[in-house]
């Protein structure tokens, strides 16, 4: 928790952000506040005097959807402050927080926020923007606002006086979580969603299936979970989401304006499915469940002899997944098809993407599927290879060297077929990549891998999406993703050590306009984010060069 000495240090570190303050209560509030992550498009501290959230504070709403946003925002605030914080309509007073739907505010997710001694007003043309405005306000409150028990911060619940005009750079700002290599239960996914919301990330990409586990109930194919969910990497036990579990995740996400993108990884990365159903295998023999970390050894069977079972599997599985997913996207994987002959791969890609498109969703696939010229129009490409100029080295887990232009060309094939790109270059956004100093994790084990790169906080931050591959226009980019693959991550502490704070860098790359980003400012704003992560109990790595709250 921040103490007075640290607050002073923060105030010094962030002096350039601060304007002269009139009274000591206000300087307390400002000393604690070093800025918002991701950086708003426009942010100014003003001299209107600090706002104090107090016992009389109400959330005064107007417009469709504003009350629901207010309730989601108020729930944790009520816990930490012990205040009633009623949601009401009517005229706002200086002690209130106003949430207003105003069609004049730009952008589907844009908002304006004005705070001062005369009250707080957040305005947006749609509820999503209002919600992101509340998440900025959340960061402007003391970090103790995240606490699960009532608490009174030194200096009270002060919010610095500020004026913000904000909207995201990209519409798709994803956190990819691999729940296949190690399973993470619903409660933990909900915690992660809350942390994503704090950083205005709006897509949870669940990597639900892989060689080591199948994590989603499918009624028509019960052994996918009956057999396929029993394992994970290293024999750490299995697990899966029932349909009700999955709907709980979807609903919790939706309350925070986060869309769940389910991924069923096909045609490779399918050992768990193949182990559950012999008829999906060319030789009719189910392989053993797999608990190792190799990739590229499993494949659906392209042979006509297995076409009936394989196509029924694709149709029924993808239909059930789509049916429980309200969001517009379904992800069908497609990566690392090392055990699939190239012609078979093209045949399977056609059948997989056709079955996915038949659900009515927009299909997303890893860039390898760009080898096909028969993608459903508008299919989104998910680029995960290295940034331009970096060649995937030979012997990467047995693969031959793969020249960068091949995967860049595959990414461009999605644009040529009417789609856009999600950019997730492994050497910048893969949060399972080690830090260069290869620190032991909190439990004393070595975490992560380094096949793509080692990644510092600064490298995760300094990356330019438009330069990921050659020849991209801003309009080609749907968004970015920060990926956490969990071969080496089996518990919350290890997960958080690798993910935080580097995920905040990717969140800012996805949200903030390029000209609002700067490394020094980011580092100083992490002091405030750190106080909130402390309140949430996140075991982030205290990366050097940041004045962590301590
Ligand atoms: C590559 S990236 C994979 C995953 C691994 C990850 C480990 C991608 C689409 N496939 O199967 O978990 O590397 O870093």
PDB file of N, CA and C and ligand atoms in Angstrom, residues 178 181 207 210 265 269 295 335-336 366 368 384 396-397 430 432-433 449 451 485-487, ligand 1:
ATOM      1  N   UNK A 178      -4.649 -18.896 -22.467  1.00  0.00           N
ATOM      2  CA  UNK A 178      -4.596 -20.322 -22.804  1.00  0.00           C
ATOM      3  C   UNK A 178      -5.049 -21.103 -21.563  1.00  0.00           C
ATOM      4  N   UNK A 181      -3.554 -25.540 -21.794  1.00  0.00           N
ATOM      5  CA  UNK A 181      -2.326 -26.155 -21.263  1.00  0.00           C
ATOM      6  C   UNK A 181      -2.425 -26.299 -19.754  1.00  0.00           C
ATOM      7  N   UNK A 207      -8.458 -19.516 -25.322  1.00  0.00           N
ATOM      8  CA  UNK A 207      -7.887 -20.631 -26.096  1.00  0.00           C
ATOM      9  C   UNK A 207      -8.357 -21.900 -25.389  1.00  0.00           C
ATOM     10  N   UNK A 210      -6.594 -27.623 -26.935  1.00  0.00           N
ATOM     11  CA  UNK A 210      -5.244 -27.849 -27.455  1.00  0.00           C
ATOM     12  C   UNK A 210      -4.905 -29.316 -27.251  1.00  0.00           C
ATOM     13  N   UNK A 265      -9.063 -24.713 -31.513  1.00  0.00           N
ATOM     14  CA  UNK A 265      -7.865 -24.732 -32.366  1.00  0.00           C
ATOM     15  C   UNK A 265      -7.906 -25.960 -33.282  1.00  0.00           C
ATOM     16  N   UNK A 269      -3.117 -29.124 -33.105  1.00  0.00           N
ATOM     17  CA  UNK A 269      -3.374 -28.853 -31.684  1.00  0.00           C
ATOM     18  C   UNK A 269      -4.642 -29.560 -31.219  1.00  0.00           C
ATOM     19  N   UNK A 295       4.657 -29.170 -29.806  1.00  0.00           N
ATOM     20  CA  UNK A 295       3.528 -28.791 -30.659  1.00  0.00           C
ATOM     21  C   UNK A 295       3.737 -29.423 -32.033  1.00  0.00           C
ATOM     22  N   UNK A 335      -3.002 -22.667 -36.364  1.00  0.00           N
ATOM     23  CA  UNK A 335      -1.557 -22.464 -36.227  1.00  0.00           C
ATOM     24  C   UNK A 335      -0.786 -23.780 -36.283  1.00  0.00           C
ATOM     25  N   UNK A 336       0.474 -23.636 -36.670  1.00  0.00           N
ATOM     26  CA  UNK A 336       1.465 -24.710 -36.580  1.00  0.00           C
ATOM     27  C   UNK A 336       0.946 -26.052 -37.115  1.00  0.00           C
ATOM     28  N   UNK A 366      -5.589 -17.895 -37.131  1.00  0.00           N
ATOM     29  CA  UNK A 366      -4.172 -17.530 -37.147  1.00  0.00           C
ATOM     30  C   UNK A 366      -3.699 -17.382 -38.595  1.00  0.00           C
ATOM     31  N   UNK A 368      -1.578 -18.574 -40.526  1.00  0.00           N
ATOM     32  CA  UNK A 368      -1.322 -19.712 -41.419  1.00  0.00           C
ATOM     33  C   UNK A 368      -2.502 -20.001 -42.351  1.00  0.00           C
ATOM     34  N   UNK A 384       0.694 -13.890 -35.521  1.00  0.00           N
ATOM     35  CA  UNK A 384       1.427 -14.140 -34.265  1.00  0.00           C
ATOM     36  C   UNK A 384       2.927 -14.341 -34.496  1.00  0.00           C
ATOM     37  N   UNK A 396      13.181 -24.278 -34.155  1.00  0.00           N
ATOM     38  CA  UNK A 396      12.220 -23.909 -33.137  1.00  0.00           C
ATOM     39  C   UNK A 396      11.352 -25.134 -32.911  1.00  0.00           C
ATOM     40  N   UNK A 397      11.624 -25.818 -31.863  1.00  0.00           N
ATOM     41  CA  UNK A 397      10.915 -27.044 -31.520  1.00  0.00           C
ATOM     42  C   UNK A 397      10.780 -27.956 -32.742  1.00  0.00           C
ATOM     43  N   UNK A 430       3.823 -11.681 -26.553  1.00  0.00           N
ATOM     44  CA  UNK A 430       3.644 -12.988 -25.907  1.00  0.00           C
ATOM     45  C   UNK A 430       4.153 -12.902 -24.471  1.00  0.00           C
ATOM     46  N   UNK A 432       4.179 -15.023 -22.215  1.00  0.00           N
ATOM     47  CA  UNK A 432       4.878 -16.197 -21.674  1.00  0.00           C
ATOM     48  C   UNK A 432       6.357 -16.162 -22.069  1.00  0.00           C
ATOM     49  N   UNK A 433       6.779 -15.143 -22.838  1.00  0.00           N
ATOM     50  CA  UNK A 433       8.213 -14.996 -23.107  1.00  0.00           C
ATOM     51  C   UNK A 433       8.890 -14.453 -21.847  1.00  0.00           C
ATOM     52  N   UNK A 449       9.121 -19.122 -21.573  1.00  0.00           N
ATOM     53  CA  UNK A 449       9.930 -19.714 -22.613  1.00  0.00           C
ATOM     54  C   UNK A 449      10.575 -18.564 -23.380  1.00  0.00           C
ATOM     55  N   UNK A 451      11.366 -18.924 -27.095  1.00  0.00           N
ATOM     56  CA  UNK A 451      11.561 -19.303 -28.488  1.00  0.00           C
ATOM     57  C   UNK A 451      11.425 -18.115 -29.433  1.00  0.00           C
ATOM     58  N   UNK A 485       0.332 -17.901 -22.955  1.00  0.00           N
ATOM     59  CA  UNK A 485       0.319 -19.354 -23.147  1.00  0.00           C
ATOM     60  C   UNK A 485       0.811 -19.966 -21.842  1.00  0.00           C
ATOM     61  N   UNK A 486       0.169 -21.054 -21.430  1.00  0.00           N
ATOM     62  CA  UNK A 486       0.334 -21.458 -20.034  1.00  0.00           C
ATOM     63  C   UNK A 486       1.059 -22.799 -19.850  1.00  0.00           C
ATOM     64  N   UNK A 487       1.919 -23.144 -20.804  1.00  0.00           N
ATOM     65  CA  UNK A 487       2.692 -24.383 -20.613  1.00  0.00           C
ATOM     66  C   UNK A 487       3.419 -24.380 -19.271  1.00  0.00           C
TER      67      UNK A 487
HETATM   68  C1  LIG B   1       3.045 -20.894 -30.177  1.00  0.00           C
HETATM   69  S1  LIG B   1       1.280 -18.860 -31.141  1.00  0.00           S
HETATM   70  C2  LIG B   1       1.734 -21.353 -30.150  1.00  0.00           C
HETATM   71  C3  LIG B   1       1.209 -21.929 -28.909  1.00  0.00           C
HETATM   72  C4  LIG B   1       2.242 -22.025 -27.831  1.00  0.00           C
HETATM   73  C5  LIG B   1       3.082 -20.769 -27.817  1.00  0.00           C
HETATM   74  C6  LIG B   1       4.096 -20.762 -26.702  1.00  0.00           C
HETATM   75  C7  LIG B   1       0.412 -19.948 -31.513  1.00  0.00           C
HETATM   76  C8  LIG B   1      -0.756 -19.556 -32.258  1.00  0.00           C
HETATM   77  N1  LIG B   1       0.810 -21.176 -31.143  1.00  0.00           N
HETATM   78  O1  LIG B   1       0.671 -23.205 -29.180  1.00  0.00           O
HETATM   79  O2  LIG B   1       1.584 -22.178 -26.621  1.00  0.00           O
HETATM   80  O3  LIG B   1       3.754 -20.683 -29.047  1.00  0.00           O
HETATM   81  O4  LIG B   1       4.770 -19.546 -26.634  1.00  0.00           O
END
